[in-house]
Short mmCIF file of C-alpha atoms in Angstrom, two decimals:
data_model
loop_
_atom_site.label_atom_id
_atom_site.label_comp_id
_atom_site.label_asym_id
_atom_site.label_seq_id
_atom_site.Cartn_x
_atom_site.Cartn_y
_atom_site.Cartn_z
CA MET A 1 -66.01 -25.30 -37.56
CA LYS A 2 -62.86 -28.02 -37.86
CA LEU A 3 -62.49 -29.08 -33.74
CA HIS A 4 -58.95 -28.36 -33.65
CA GLU A 5 -60.32 -24.61 -35.05
CA MET A 6 -62.80 -24.69 -32.45
CA LYS A 7 -60.55 -24.87 -29.76
CA VAL A 8 -57.58 -22.25 -31.30
CA ARG A 9 -60.58 -19.49 -31.48
CA ALA A 10 -61.98 -20.82 -27.71
CA ALA A 11 -58.36 -20.20 -26.12
CA TRP A 12 -57.70 -16.79 -28.43
CA LEU A 13 -60.52 -15.21 -27.00
CA TYR A 14 -60.13 -16.02 -23.18
CA HIS A 15 -56.71 -16.31 -22.73
CA VAL A 16 -55.53 -13.59 -25.80
CA GLU A 17 -59.39 -10.88 -25.43
CA GLY A 18 -59.80 -11.21 -21.99
CA LEU A 19 -63.98 -12.18 -22.94
CA THR A 20 -65.46 -15.47 -20.39
CA GLN A 21 -67.17 -18.50 -20.91
CA ALA A 22 -69.94 -17.01 -20.97
CA GLN A 23 -68.79 -14.20 -23.58
CA ILE A 24 -67.43 -17.03 -25.75
CA ALA A 25 -70.47 -18.72 -25.54
CA GLU A 26 -73.02 -16.78 -27.03
CA ARG A 27 -70.30 -15.87 -29.63
CA MET A 28 -69.26 -19.21 -31.75
CA THR A 29 -72.65 -19.89 -30.23
CA LEU A 30 -71.84 -23.35 -27.52
CA THR A 31 -72.71 -24.08 -24.26
CA ARG A 32 -70.67 -23.05 -21.59
CA ARG A 33 -69.88 -26.43 -20.41
CA ARG A 34 -68.54 -27.38 -24.71
CA VAL A 35 -65.94 -23.52 -23.40
CA ASN A 36 -65.01 -24.99 -21.41
CA GLU A 37 -64.11 -28.09 -22.04
CA LEU A 38 -61.85 -27.11 -25.57
CA LEU A 39 -61.24 -24.60 -22.90
CA ALA A 40 -59.06 -28.12 -21.25
CA ALA A 41 -58.49 -29.84 -24.46
CA ALA A 42 -56.20 -27.04 -25.63
CA MET A 43 -54.18 -26.38 -22.64
CA GLU A 44 -53.80 -29.85 -22.45
CA GLU A 45 -52.92 -30.41 -26.06
CA GLY A 46 -50.39 -27.55 -26.04
CA ILE A 47 -52.29 -24.91 -28.08
CA VAL A 48 -51.81 -22.98 -25.00
CA ARG A 49 -49.08 -22.93 -23.41
CA VAL A 50 -48.86 -20.21 -19.52
CA SER A 51 -45.71 -18.58 -18.42
CA PHE A 52 -44.46 -16.73 -16.11
CA ALA A 53 -43.07 -13.20 -15.97
CA SER A 54 -42.05 -13.11 -11.86
CA PRO A 55 -39.06 -13.86 -9.77
CA LEU A 56 -41.28 -15.83 -7.98
CA THR A 57 -42.07 -18.25 -10.20
CA ALA A 58 -38.27 -20.02 -9.34
CA SER A 59 -39.46 -19.94 -5.10
CA ILE A 60 -42.38 -21.73 -6.59
CA GLU A 61 -41.54 -23.87 -7.96
CA LEU A 62 -38.56 -24.61 -5.91
CA GLU A 63 -41.62 -25.13 -2.58
CA SER A 64 -43.28 -27.91 -4.49
CA ARG A 65 -40.20 -29.73 -5.70
CA LEU A 66 -38.83 -29.41 -1.63
CA CYS A 67 -42.45 -31.12 -0.10
CA GLU A 68 -42.75 -33.75 -2.51
CA ARG A 69 -39.22 -34.67 -2.61
CA PHE A 70 -39.65 -34.28 1.78
CA GLY A 71 -43.59 -34.76 2.18
CA LEU A 72 -43.72 -31.46 3.43
CA GLU A 73 -47.45 -30.05 4.10
CA GLY A 74 -45.97 -26.69 3.60
CA THR A 75 -43.20 -24.86 2.91
CA VAL A 76 -41.82 -21.55 1.69
CA VAL A 77 -38.64 -20.13 -0.21
CA VAL A 78 -38.58 -16.34 0.29
CA PRO A 79 -35.34 -14.85 -2.56
CA THR A 80 -31.81 -15.33 -1.31
CA PRO A 81 -30.47 -11.66 -0.15
CA ALA A 82 -27.54 -10.06 -1.76
CA ASP A 83 -26.37 -9.50 1.88
CA PRO A 84 -25.49 -13.01 3.79
CA ARG A 85 -27.21 -9.91 7.49
CA LEU A 86 -30.12 -9.80 6.05
CA LEU A 87 -31.66 -13.62 5.95
CA HIS A 88 -32.57 -13.91 9.35
CA ARG A 89 -35.39 -10.87 8.63
CA ALA A 90 -35.68 -12.11 4.33
CA ILE A 91 -37.13 -16.00 6.22
CA GLY A 92 -38.80 -14.06 9.24
CA ARG A 93 -40.35 -12.26 7.00
CA GLY A 94 -41.42 -14.97 5.01
CA ALA A 95 -42.53 -17.24 8.03
CA ALA A 96 -44.26 -14.49 9.18
CA ALA A 97 -46.43 -14.17 6.92
CA TYR A 98 -47.11 -18.10 6.89
CA LEU A 99 -47.71 -17.53 10.50
CA ASP A 100 -50.25 -15.03 9.71
CA ARG A 101 -52.07 -17.65 6.63
CA LEU A 102 -51.50 -20.34 9.04
CA ILE A 103 -53.31 -19.02 12.64
CA GLN A 104 -56.44 -17.22 11.09
CA ALA A 105 -57.51 -21.10 8.82
CA ARG A 106 -56.11 -23.13 11.66
CA ARG A 107 -56.89 -21.30 14.91
CA PRO A 108 -54.61 -23.11 16.63
CA ARG A 109 -55.78 -23.30 20.59
CA SER A 110 -51.74 -23.41 21.51
CA ILE A 111 -48.46 -22.42 19.86
CA GLY A 112 -44.86 -23.38 20.90
CA VAL A 113 -41.69 -22.12 20.04
CA GLY A 114 -37.73 -21.82 20.20
CA TRP A 115 -35.63 -18.65 20.06
CA GLY A 116 -32.89 -16.90 17.86
CA ALA A 117 -32.66 -14.64 15.34
CA THR A 118 -35.00 -16.19 13.21
CA LEU A 119 -37.86 -15.96 15.36
CA ARG A 120 -37.20 -12.17 16.45
CA GLU A 121 -37.35 -10.69 12.87
CA THR A 122 -41.17 -13.36 12.76
CA VAL A 123 -42.19 -11.31 15.65
CA SER A 124 -41.60 -8.13 14.09
CA HIS A 125 -42.68 -9.03 10.77
CA MET A 126 -46.46 -10.59 11.48
CA THR A 127 -49.79 -9.11 11.15
CA PRO A 128 -50.69 -7.80 14.92
CA ALA A 129 -54.38 -9.90 15.90
CA SER A 130 -56.02 -10.26 18.73
CA GLU A 131 -56.15 -14.12 19.37
CA ALA A 132 -57.16 -13.93 22.81
CA GLN A 133 -57.97 -17.73 22.30
CA ILE A 134 -54.21 -18.69 21.98
CA GLU A 135 -51.94 -19.69 23.97
CA VAL A 136 -47.72 -18.36 22.91
CA ARG A 137 -45.24 -21.43 25.40
CA SER A 138 -41.85 -21.57 24.91
CA MET A 139 -40.74 -25.07 24.46
CA MET A 140 -37.21 -25.02 25.99
CA GLY A 141 -34.75 -23.32 29.39
CA GLY A 142 -33.75 -19.77 28.16
CA LEU A 143 -30.40 -17.64 29.03
CA ALA A 144 -29.68 -16.59 32.57
CA HIS A 145 -29.05 -12.95 31.38
CA GLY A 146 -31.16 -10.72 29.10
CA SER A 147 -30.90 -11.09 25.42
CA GLU A 148 -33.79 -9.78 22.56
CA ILE A 149 -32.87 -13.78 21.48
CA ASN A 150 -33.68 -15.07 24.16
CA THR A 151 -36.30 -17.76 24.98
CA PHE A 152 -38.14 -15.49 27.15
CA GLU A 153 -38.27 -12.50 24.89
CA ILE A 154 -39.33 -14.23 22.11
CA VAL A 155 -42.56 -16.13 23.31
CA ARG A 156 -43.33 -12.37 24.62
CA GLY A 157 -43.27 -11.04 21.72
CA PHE A 158 -44.78 -13.80 20.32
CA ALA A 159 -47.76 -13.13 22.49
CA GLN A 160 -48.20 -9.83 22.33
CA VAL A 161 -48.48 -9.69 18.58
CA LEU A 162 -50.68 -12.08 19.15
CA LYS A 163 -52.71 -10.13 22.33
CA ALA A 164 -52.77 -14.18 23.05
CA GLU A 165 -51.14 -15.53 26.95
CA CYS A 166 -48.20 -15.93 27.41
CA HIS A 167 -46.67 -19.38 29.13
CA TYR A 168 -43.04 -19.49 29.69
CA PHE A 169 -40.34 -22.62 30.30
CA LEU A 170 -37.97 -20.71 33.53
CA ALA A 171 -35.53 -23.29 33.31
CA PRO A 172 -32.06 -23.45 31.93
CA ILE A 173 -31.81 -24.38 28.26
CA TYR A 174 -29.65 -26.83 30.11
CA ALA A 175 -29.07 -29.00 33.72
CA GLU A 176 -26.15 -28.94 35.55
CA CYS A 177 -26.17 -33.01 35.30
CA PRO A 178 -28.88 -35.69 33.80
CA GLN A 179 -29.48 -35.90 37.65
CA SER A 180 -30.37 -32.59 38.36
CA ARG A 181 -32.97 -32.60 35.25
CA ALA A 182 -34.67 -35.40 36.44
CA ALA A 183 -35.40 -33.95 39.84
CA ILE A 184 -35.82 -30.26 37.56
CA ILE A 185 -39.06 -31.98 35.55
CA SER A 186 -39.97 -34.47 38.13
CA GLN A 187 -42.01 -31.36 40.24
CA SER A 188 -45.29 -30.75 39.82
CA VAL A 189 -45.15 -27.40 38.30
CA PHE A 190 -42.59 -28.75 35.68
CA GLU A 191 -43.81 -31.98 34.56
CA GLY A 192 -47.14 -29.98 33.91
CA ILE A 193 -45.38 -27.36 31.98
CA PHE A 194 -43.91 -30.38 29.40
CA ARG A 195 -46.79 -32.74 29.40
CA LYS A 196 -48.73 -28.61 27.95
CA THR A 197 -45.33 -27.70 26.03
CA CYS A 198 -45.97 -31.34 24.10
CA GLU A 199 -50.18 -30.38 23.69
CA VAL A 200 -49.13 -27.25 21.49
CA ASP A 201 -51.63 -27.45 18.24
CA ILE A 202 -48.11 -25.55 16.34
CA SER A 203 -44.70 -25.42 17.09
CA PHE A 204 -42.45 -22.92 15.47
CA LEU A 205 -38.78 -23.01 15.69
CA SER A 206 -35.21 -23.14 14.06
CA VAL A 207 -32.20 -25.32 14.08
CA GLY A 208 -28.80 -24.26 14.52
CA ASP A 209 -25.89 -25.31 12.90
CA MET A 210 -22.39 -25.78 15.09
CA THR A 211 -20.29 -22.98 14.08
CA ARG A 212 -19.64 -19.35 15.43
CA GLN A 213 -22.13 -18.45 13.43
CA SER A 214 -25.05 -20.27 15.68
CA LEU A 215 -25.80 -18.63 19.27
CA GLN A 216 -26.42 -21.86 21.17
CA VAL A 217 -22.73 -21.95 20.00
CA ARG A 218 -21.51 -18.72 21.71
CA TYR A 219 -24.23 -18.28 24.45
CA GLY A 220 -26.17 -21.57 25.14
CA LEU A 221 -23.11 -24.15 25.62
CA PRO A 222 -22.72 -25.10 29.84
CA ALA A 223 -18.86 -24.00 30.45
CA ASP A 224 -17.53 -27.18 30.62
CA THR A 225 -19.05 -28.20 26.94
CA ASP A 226 -17.24 -27.14 23.31
CA VAL A 227 -17.95 -27.77 20.65
CA GLU A 228 -15.72 -30.33 19.48
CA SER A 229 -16.61 -32.54 21.50
CA LEU A 230 -20.00 -32.57 20.19
CA ALA A 231 -18.23 -32.26 17.03
CA VAL A 232 -16.48 -35.90 17.46
CA VAL A 233 -19.36 -37.28 18.61
CA GLY A 234 -20.92 -37.04 15.16
CA ALA A 235 -23.16 -33.45 15.85
CA VAL A 236 -24.27 -31.62 12.90
CA GLY A 237 -25.84 -28.80 14.55
CA ASP A 238 -29.27 -29.24 17.20
CA LEU A 239 -32.86 -29.26 17.66
CA LEU A 240 -34.45 -27.88 20.97
CA GLY A 241 -30.71 -28.38 22.37
CA HIS A 242 -30.82 -32.23 21.30
CA TYR A 243 -27.20 -32.14 19.44
CA LEU A 244 -28.53 -35.11 16.25
CA GLY A 245 -26.31 -37.03 13.90
CA ALA A 246 -26.98 -35.76 10.39
CA ASP A 247 -28.81 -39.05 10.39
CA GLY A 248 -31.14 -36.47 12.92
CA ASN A 249 -31.03 -39.17 16.40
CA PRO A 250 -29.80 -37.40 19.10
CA VAL A 251 -25.94 -38.08 19.35
CA ASP A 252 -24.03 -40.17 21.96
CA HIS A 253 -23.11 -37.25 23.90
CA PRO A 254 -23.99 -36.24 27.91
CA LEU A 255 -25.09 -32.56 27.19
CA ASN A 256 -28.06 -34.35 24.62
CA GLY A 257 -29.50 -36.06 29.03
CA LYS A 258 -29.22 -32.32 29.81
CA VAL A 259 -31.50 -30.27 27.33
CA LEU A 260 -34.70 -28.93 29.81
CA ALA A 261 -36.56 -29.86 26.34
CA PRO A 262 -39.00 -31.79 25.42
CA ASP A 263 -37.41 -35.64 24.29
CA LEU A 264 -37.69 -35.66 20.57
CA VAL A 265 -40.26 -38.30 20.19
CA ASP A 266 -42.70 -36.47 22.02
CA TYR A 267 -42.71 -33.37 19.92
CA ARG A 268 -43.15 -35.20 16.94
CA ARG A 269 -46.49 -35.57 17.86
CA ILE A 270 -46.60 -31.97 17.44
CA PRO A 271 -49.65 -32.10 14.64
CA CYS A 272 -47.66 -29.27 13.23
CA ARG A 273 -44.14 -28.53 13.21
CA ILE A 274 -42.86 -25.40 11.97
CA LEU A 275 -38.69 -24.85 11.16
CA ALA A 276 -37.48 -21.72 9.05
CA SER A 277 -33.88 -21.45 8.86
CA GLY A 278 -31.60 -21.17 6.01
CA GLY A 279 -28.10 -20.15 4.75
CA ALA A 280 -25.18 -23.06 3.72
CA HIS A 281 -23.51 -22.76 7.99
CA LYS A 282 -27.33 -24.87 9.02
CA GLN A 283 -27.69 -27.31 5.85
CA ALA A 284 -26.02 -30.01 7.19
CA ILE A 285 -28.50 -29.64 10.55
CA LEU A 286 -31.41 -29.07 8.23
CA ARG A 287 -30.83 -31.30 6.19
CA ALA A 288 -31.40 -34.17 9.05
CA ALA A 289 -33.92 -32.39 10.93
CA ILE A 290 -36.27 -32.30 7.96
CA ARG A 291 -34.84 -36.30 6.23
CA ALA A 292 -35.84 -37.16 9.67
CA GLY A 293 -39.24 -35.97 9.51
CA LEU A 294 -38.39 -33.52 12.31
CA ALA A 295 -40.11 -31.03 10.39
CA THR A 296 -44.15 -30.99 8.78
CA SER A 297 -43.30 -27.67 7.48
CA LEU A 298 -40.36 -25.48 5.96
CA VAL A 299 -39.53 -22.06 5.58
CA THR A 300 -36.40 -20.96 4.05
CA ASP A 301 -34.24 -19.21 1.45
CA GLU A 302 -33.81 -20.00 -2.30
CA GLU A 303 -30.05 -21.06 -1.77
CA SER A 304 -30.88 -23.02 0.40
CA ALA A 305 -34.27 -24.91 -1.28
CA LYS A 306 -31.35 -25.95 -4.32
CA LEU A 307 -28.55 -27.04 -1.47
CA LEU A 308 -31.43 -29.45 0.17
CA LEU A 309 -32.62 -30.51 -3.34
CA SER A 310 -29.14 -31.09 -4.70
CA ALA A 311 -27.93 -33.01 -2.02
#
């Protein structure tokens, strides 16, 4: 039997008839090692071509391209829902599954979380677990009024679903002035919280845009700050309350000196930094954060992934 014919026959028996390599070896009077070599050669030479008939194939390809383009360790790309109002839920589901796997694989001692609708959806779709060894920490101050998307509610939700320890950062998102911020974090209790926030094993955040869709713009900005003043100095959105330009660096605006959240230099030291966001309105800030290396992993939707790759 010629070599080409052997490759075709072995490939047919394996891929079409579903025989194991041991069964093929017995039928063709070959060793299992030789069968393995024939199957590998058939794939390499194009005798066998693999195709997938699944809508998830496109997402998997986008995940691979995002990792390669931006040097990410991990990506999750979910199908973009037809109804934009369901985008937070779709990304939240993908993020929940990713966190479930990550927690089981890495067994982290601590997780730092932000706030927002996507994180709220993530909590609601995570698999309940018993991870008493984990500390869940809020990574920034919160709103002064109650809200299910508030930092305090989000960190409590994560702690409840994981049966983990819960650590709040009991402060507003922004101090009145840089001097007030310095005075707050110089206190021993806050200094310790800031230090531990930057020592978490995993951070899980979303990014905020500059439109009225942004919860930060609607609820989190101080009364004396308007979004137009941020746009004038080149801001495209925020991460941890720090407003960034298109290059991913903080813009020159007084607000960035008031934010009660870790400095981005310290934030970069966190080994696993997950961003979960999507939508055309978040493209500029998402692109800026990823290009600046502020994320090691990304959870987004197909349309957002395509826009990121096409830029």
